[in-house]
Amino acid sequence: MQRAYRKAHRTIWFVLAFLIPIILGLALLMRPTGTHEEPPVPLDAAAKSVLEANQ
Amino acid sequence: MSVKYVPVIWNRTKFVYDAVVLATVGAYLGIYIYVAPMFQTVTRPIDWDIYKAQAFGTCVFFLLTFILCIGPMARLDKRFLPLLYNRRHLGVITCVLAYFHVDNILGWYNAFSPINRYVSVFMVNTSFDRFLGFPFEILGVFALLILTILAVTSHDFWLHFLKPTLWKFLHMGIYLAYALIVAHVALGALQSAAGPFMTTAVGASVALVVTLHLLAARNEHLIDTQQNDVDDTGKWMDAGDPKDVPDKRARIISITDDERVAIFRNGKKLSAISNVCAHQNGPLGEGKIVYGCVTCPWHGYQYRLEDGKSPPPFTEKISTYRLKLENGRLWLNIEALPPGTYVEPVVSPMVAEGS
């Protein structure tokens, strides 16, 4: 039974070794460009002073 | 026929293990939620609920990566064995953190749904025919379901009730959970990730987990396929020079299509027992002799060398095997004796104690 368990274990990982990188790779490669959530914009000095004045 | 409930036996090692894990998790969450935002000067800070959901979600992912690395690391290098001792507690903590992640996500994205927020998870996106845009939330739900089943059945009660073999097969579900979580993250969070950090972290996790498992699988395959000479009767297998068996430790021999045998040496005495621990099928041959008993490297279950029985009050027992010494070579009878059968140890005058 132990050998069967080890074989099952090996088989699962041989499958996952292909499957997981393929899913991850495809998801990243097919990721749409230009439609991402707008990244946070760092404050410049003028905006910072306005923000501080308002606070 | 029934299985007696046995409470978790706490000891100092378990307390220390859990304390370290909880402190690490607490520090990670604390830094992510409370410290990191202080260093952001942005016009549109991330909402508090999203921040918490991210903190719990990434913590679950990193913990799961760590849990999956412990097994192969312990097989490749014995110094990682202490990490394996209380791995189940890590799994339960991961499951609890996953529920916090879900609670924060539902409290933000699904809170204002006209239907029940739990139902809305299954209803808001039904694009099952698409790859990008696939309802990645469902993948997370299935992963959470698996984590919950594994956490609930992690107690030794279920191990005894289901028996180690079935329990181990059930708990291989963690691999499916990991694959689902990678897909959940790849089709969800990574699609809108602004920086390279999460993408790099997920890629590194996958590379690490897969590489370690393949390396460990290769090592196990080499042991399984090792060839030893068998005598004319077909019952005795050449187990090598007794001097090759390190004192207080074992040499593992692969005998049939199923089990492995561990030949232990205690000073000048040699004994052979099954390599499979009765508790969780741990590799006894990778353990050592402590206080005269073979000690499983996984959870410390002990067996006497001469009869394969756990010392009282414990009742576990494993198969023993006969050994003989001929012309300076050690020979192993490949027929397993019934668990708990006494076998007189073979004394080898050629080996020096402590060598």
XYZ file of C-alpha atoms in Angstrom:
410
model
C 0.000 0.000 0.000
C 2.853 2.314 0.800
C 4.285 1.922 -2.679
C 0.849 2.646 -4.172
C 0.707 5.792 -2.061
C 4.148 6.872 -3.220
C 3.205 6.188 -6.844
C -0.017 8.177 -6.489
C 1.985 10.978 -4.889
C 4.507 11.001 -7.745
C 1.784 10.869 -10.399
C -0.098 13.789 -8.843
C 3.019 15.934 -8.772
C 4.040 15.066 -12.322
C 0.583 16.231 -13.466
C 0.605 19.337 -11.266
C 4.158 20.186 -12.379
C 2.725 20.785 -15.849
C -0.763 21.934 -14.975
C -0.069 24.667 -12.425
C 2.622 26.538 -14.431
C 0.443 26.317 -17.570
C -2.555 27.878 -15.777
C -0.394 30.535 -14.155
C 1.504 31.265 -17.374
C -1.629 31.522 -19.506
C -3.366 33.754 -16.984
C -0.393 36.099 -16.964
C 0.212 36.037 -20.706
C -3.427 36.656 -21.548
C -3.734 39.401 -18.963
C -5.294 42.393 -20.724
C -3.026 45.401 -20.936
C -4.179 48.940 -20.367
C -7.326 47.993 -18.503
C -5.776 47.390 -15.103
C -7.101 49.123 -12.096
C -5.505 52.551 -12.045
C -2.445 52.373 -9.782
C -2.246 54.816 -6.897
C -0.618 58.093 -7.948
C 2.200 59.385 -5.728
C 1.623 62.892 -4.420
C 3.844 65.645 -5.750
C 5.057 68.438 -3.492
C 2.223 70.823 -4.416
C -0.503 68.259 -3.833
C 1.069 67.293 -0.519
C 1.034 70.862 0.741
C -2.635 71.258 -0.299
C -3.509 68.015 1.481
C -1.667 69.078 4.630
C -3.336 72.512 4.536
C -6.760 70.876 4.300
C -5.991 68.563 7.204
C -16.605 -1.589 16.808
C -15.720 1.952 17.782
C -12.853 4.382 17.906
C -11.999 5.870 21.245
C -11.615 9.644 21.355
C -8.116 10.592 22.450
C -7.474 14.267 23.183
C -4.472 16.024 21.680
C -1.446 15.351 23.858
C 0.206 18.704 24.341
C 3.880 18.972 25.102
C 6.471 21.739 25.242
C 7.528 21.239 21.606
C 3.965 21.691 20.385
C 3.474 24.818 22.509
C 6.707 26.343 21.201
C 5.854 25.361 17.598
C 2.396 26.932 17.801
C 3.693 30.029 19.582
C 6.276 30.631 16.844
C 3.677 30.119 14.101
C 1.113 32.430 15.740
C 3.735 35.099 16.440
C 4.936 34.967 12.825
C 1.403 35.127 11.436
C 0.536 37.973 13.833
C 3.656 39.908 12.844
C 2.925 39.441 9.123
C -0.687 40.602 9.466
C 0.261 43.460 11.785
C 2.919 44.779 9.416
C 0.708 44.335 6.339
C -2.383 45.977 7.842
C -1.014 48.585 10.253
C 2.617 49.393 9.411
C 2.861 49.194 5.610
C 0.069 51.753 4.921
C 2.028 54.378 6.894
C 4.678 54.410 4.192
C 2.212 55.040 1.372
C 1.664 58.602 0.248
C -0.910 58.141 -2.479
C -3.980 59.967 -3.667
C -6.174 56.866 -3.619
C -5.259 54.648 -0.677
C -6.556 51.095 -0.767
C -9.707 50.622 1.259
C -9.293 49.183 4.754
C -11.405 46.063 4.068
C -9.517 45.308 0.880
C -6.272 45.760 2.716
C -7.321 43.219 5.347
C -8.560 40.792 2.698
C -5.207 41.076 0.913
C -3.300 40.569 4.152
C -5.215 37.388 5.064
C -5.228 36.106 1.478
C -1.475 36.499 0.965
C -0.819 35.037 4.410
C -2.859 31.931 3.483
C -0.964 31.581 0.220
C 2.479 31.870 1.825
C 1.516 29.520 4.679
C 0.219 26.932 2.220
C 3.433 27.210 0.211
C 5.430 26.646 3.404
C 3.261 23.677 4.451
C 3.705 22.023 1.057
C 7.474 22.533 1.147
C 7.903 20.887 4.582
C 7.226 17.321 3.339
C 9.761 17.184 0.489
C 12.296 19.253 2.436
C 12.163 16.741 5.309
C 12.665 13.882 2.841
C 15.626 15.621 1.203
C 17.279 16.773 4.431
C 16.592 15.410 7.937
C 17.281 18.805 9.508
C 13.822 19.932 8.367
C 12.060 17.096 10.232
C 11.185 19.237 13.299
C 9.001 21.383 11.022
C 6.949 18.323 10.157
C 6.167 17.465 13.783
C 3.203 19.808 14.171
C 2.363 20.487 10.529
C -1.325 19.776 11.112
C -1.634 22.816 13.381
C -0.210 24.928 10.548
C -2.908 23.562 8.265
C -5.692 24.396 10.722
C -4.340 27.934 11.182
C -4.231 28.339 7.382
C -7.870 27.280 7.136
C -8.945 29.746 9.838
C -7.067 32.579 8.084
C -8.769 31.645 4.803
C -12.147 32.188 6.490
C -11.012 35.679 7.605
C -10.024 36.390 3.985
C -13.466 35.266 2.774
C -15.237 37.306 5.446
C -13.434 40.485 4.381
C -14.046 39.833 0.698
C -17.752 39.143 1.218
C -18.039 42.164 3.497
C -16.798 44.403 0.716
C -17.625 43.002 -2.721
C -20.828 41.145 -1.878
C -22.199 43.188 1.046
C -24.573 45.296 -1.060
C -25.845 42.496 -3.248
C -29.675 42.273 -3.437
C -29.351 38.543 -2.761
C -27.723 36.753 0.141
C -24.003 37.519 0.026
C -23.053 33.843 0.282
C -25.354 32.971 -2.611
C -24.128 35.942 -4.624
C -20.624 34.431 -4.774
C -22.042 31.745 -7.063
C -24.346 34.093 -8.998
C -22.407 37.256 -9.854
C -20.216 35.658 -12.501
C -21.317 32.676 -14.564
C -18.768 32.936 -17.384
C -17.722 29.310 -17.030
C -16.953 29.086 -20.752
C -14.148 31.645 -20.600
C -10.584 31.318 -19.354
C -9.965 34.946 -18.488
C -13.051 36.104 -16.702
C -13.731 32.609 -15.327
C -15.441 32.919 -11.933
C -12.257 32.555 -9.938
C -14.224 32.981 -6.720
C -15.640 29.467 -7.213
C -12.091 28.069 -7.351
C -11.433 29.716 -4.001
C -14.646 28.276 -2.587
C -13.628 24.736 -3.581
C -10.151 25.251 -2.149
C -11.717 26.488 1.096
C -13.983 23.440 1.178
C -10.963 21.138 0.874
C -9.021 23.063 3.531
C -12.033 22.805 5.841
C -12.393 19.040 5.350
C -8.686 18.554 5.980
C -8.724 20.795 9.066
C -11.764 19.034 10.516
C -10.305 15.561 9.913
C -6.806 16.513 11.054
C -7.351 15.146 14.574
C -5.955 11.690 15.361
C -9.532 10.513 15.985
C -10.141 10.661 12.220
C -6.763 9.121 11.526
C -7.748 6.079 13.623
C -11.304 6.026 12.314
C -10.389 6.193 8.615
C -7.105 4.242 9.034
C -3.761 5.797 7.995
C -3.880 4.776 4.318
C -7.301 6.305 3.561
C -6.544 9.311 5.762
C -3.288 9.952 3.892
C -5.033 9.682 0.516
C -7.742 12.075 1.731
C -5.144 14.563 2.906
C -3.452 14.512 -0.483
C -6.392 16.818 -1.283
C -4.091 19.614 -0.118
C -2.362 19.401 -3.517
C -5.640 19.995 -5.313
C -6.377 22.869 -2.920
C -3.018 24.432 -3.788
C -3.656 24.106 -7.537
C -7.103 25.683 -7.082
C -5.658 28.538 -5.041
C -2.962 29.242 -7.653
C -5.691 29.359 -10.325
C -7.873 31.494 -8.005
C -5.035 34.002 -7.566
C -3.888 33.898 -11.223
C -7.374 34.538 -12.599
C -8.308 36.944 -9.816
C -5.837 39.117 -7.930
C -3.023 38.862 -10.503
C -5.277 40.158 -13.292
C -5.363 43.580 -11.653
C -2.083 43.512 -9.749
C -0.415 46.886 -10.162
C 3.139 45.903 -9.195
C 5.350 42.898 -9.898
C 5.510 41.702 -6.270
C 2.503 39.353 -6.202
C 3.241 37.936 -9.655
C 6.843 37.202 -8.637
C 5.763 35.741 -5.284
C 3.214 33.386 -6.855
C 5.682 32.308 -9.561
C 8.392 31.660 -6.958
C 5.961 29.667 -4.810
C 4.951 27.441 -7.725
C 8.578 26.916 -8.807
C 9.657 26.042 -5.261
C 6.779 23.683 -4.450
C 6.925 21.822 -7.763
C 10.746 21.514 -7.813
C 10.948 20.223 -4.236
C 8.227 17.619 -4.850
C 9.851 16.395 -8.060
C 13.266 16.113 -6.378
C 11.788 14.181 -3.443
C 9.807 11.941 -5.833
C 13.025 11.152 -7.743
C 14.786 10.128 -4.510
C 11.887 7.900 -3.473
C 11.797 6.314 -6.928
C 15.515 5.483 -6.690
C 14.949 3.683 -3.361
C 11.930 1.817 -4.733
C 13.883 0.544 -7.748
C 17.077 -0.491 -5.956
C 18.101 -4.082 -6.756
C 19.392 -6.499 -4.115
C 20.522 -10.102 -4.667
C 18.170 -12.857 -3.541
C 19.383 -16.393 -2.689
C 18.252 -19.581 -4.464
C 15.268 -20.091 -2.159
C 13.953 -16.653 -3.113
C 13.321 -15.872 0.557
C 16.559 -14.277 1.693
C 17.824 -10.995 0.320
C 21.373 -9.669 0.589
C 21.179 -6.641 2.895
C 24.854 -5.698 2.629
C 27.675 -5.335 5.096
C 26.513 -4.891 8.720
C 29.118 -2.145 9.064
C 27.155 -0.095 6.529
C 24.279 0.218 8.988
C 25.037 3.281 11.143
C 24.776 2.821 14.907
C 21.359 3.832 16.367
C 20.088 4.332 12.831
C 18.846 2.200 9.943
C 19.463 1.095 6.414
C 16.292 0.992 4.313
C 15.836 -1.998 2.007
C 13.212 -2.152 -0.734
C 11.977 -5.744 -0.861
C 8.760 -6.196 -2.785
C 6.277 -4.206 -4.773
C 4.907 -2.819 -1.558
C 6.713 -2.253 1.707
C 10.209 -1.259 2.672
C 12.160 -2.760 5.573
C 14.328 -0.833 8.021
C 17.371 -2.659 9.392
C 18.417 -0.963 12.614
C 21.662 -1.351 14.498
C 21.802 -0.850 18.247
C 25.453 -1.316 19.145
C 26.327 -4.813 17.927
C 22.697 -5.962 17.653
C 20.816 -5.769 14.355
C 17.048 -6.056 13.916
C 14.676 -5.604 10.992
C 11.230 -4.052 11.221
C 8.692 -2.629 8.794
C 9.639 0.835 7.583
C 6.010 1.949 7.986
C 4.885 3.584 11.234
C 1.466 2.416 12.467
C 0.443 5.997 13.241
C 0.643 7.867 9.938
C 2.756 5.533 7.779
C 5.840 7.599 8.537
C 9.282 6.312 7.386
C 10.640 4.616 10.518
C 13.967 3.895 8.836
C 14.649 7.622 8.713
C 14.268 7.822 12.482
C 16.755 6.796 15.158
C 16.963 4.720 18.322
C 16.081 6.737 21.411
C 16.106 5.047 24.863
C 16.350 1.660 23.138
C 13.291 2.197 20.941
C 13.011 3.113 17.280
C 11.474 6.589 17.142
C 9.445 7.696 14.139
C 10.891 10.908 12.668
C 7.423 12.317 12.002
C 5.592 12.330 15.326
C 7.823 10.425 17.742
C 5.898 7.103 17.928
C 8.199 4.439 19.375
C 8.697 0.704 18.800
C 10.865 -1.933 20.405
C 13.352 -3.387 17.955
C 12.995 -7.031 18.909
C 9.191 -7.307 18.578
C 7.988 -4.141 16.820
C 5.655 -3.271 19.703
C 5.258 0.175 21.233
C 6.319 0.238 24.889
C 3.366 0.148 27.353
C 0.891 1.785 27.753
C 0.863 2.220 23.963
C -0.535 -0.591 21.815
C 0.769 0.033 18.289
C 2.707 -2.796 16.661
C 4.395 -3.342 13.319
C 5.764 -6.301 11.344
C 9.181 -7.703 12.116
C 11.567 -9.577 9.815
C 14.205 -12.259 10.363
C 17.881 -11.528 9.789
C 20.910 -13.787 9.531
C 24.633 -13.279 9.172
C 26.547 -15.344 6.585
C 30.161 -14.864 5.558
C 30.156 -11.360 6.939
C 27.043 -10.396 4.941
C 23.661 -9.574 6.367
C 20.691 -11.474 4.903
C 17.066 -10.423 5.286
C 14.108 -12.806 5.090
C 11.624 -10.965 2.902
C 8.550 -12.620 4.464
C 6.987 -10.238 6.964
C 6.143 -11.775 10.341
C 2.832 -10.871 12.002
C 2.988 -7.473 13.752
C 4.472 -7.773 17.213
C 6.344 -11.084 16.589
C 9.492 -11.429 18.671
C 12.715 -11.963 16.674
C 16.062 -12.450 18.401
C 18.421 -9.671 17.194
C 21.457 -10.731 15.164
C 24.736 -9.969 16.920
C 27.559 -8.897 14.639
C 30.968 -9.035 16.343
C 32.485 -7.175 13.392
C 30.829 -3.862 14.136
C 32.097 -1.655 16.910
C 29.626 0.104 19.174
C 29.232 3.810 18.480
C 30.771 3.545 14.998
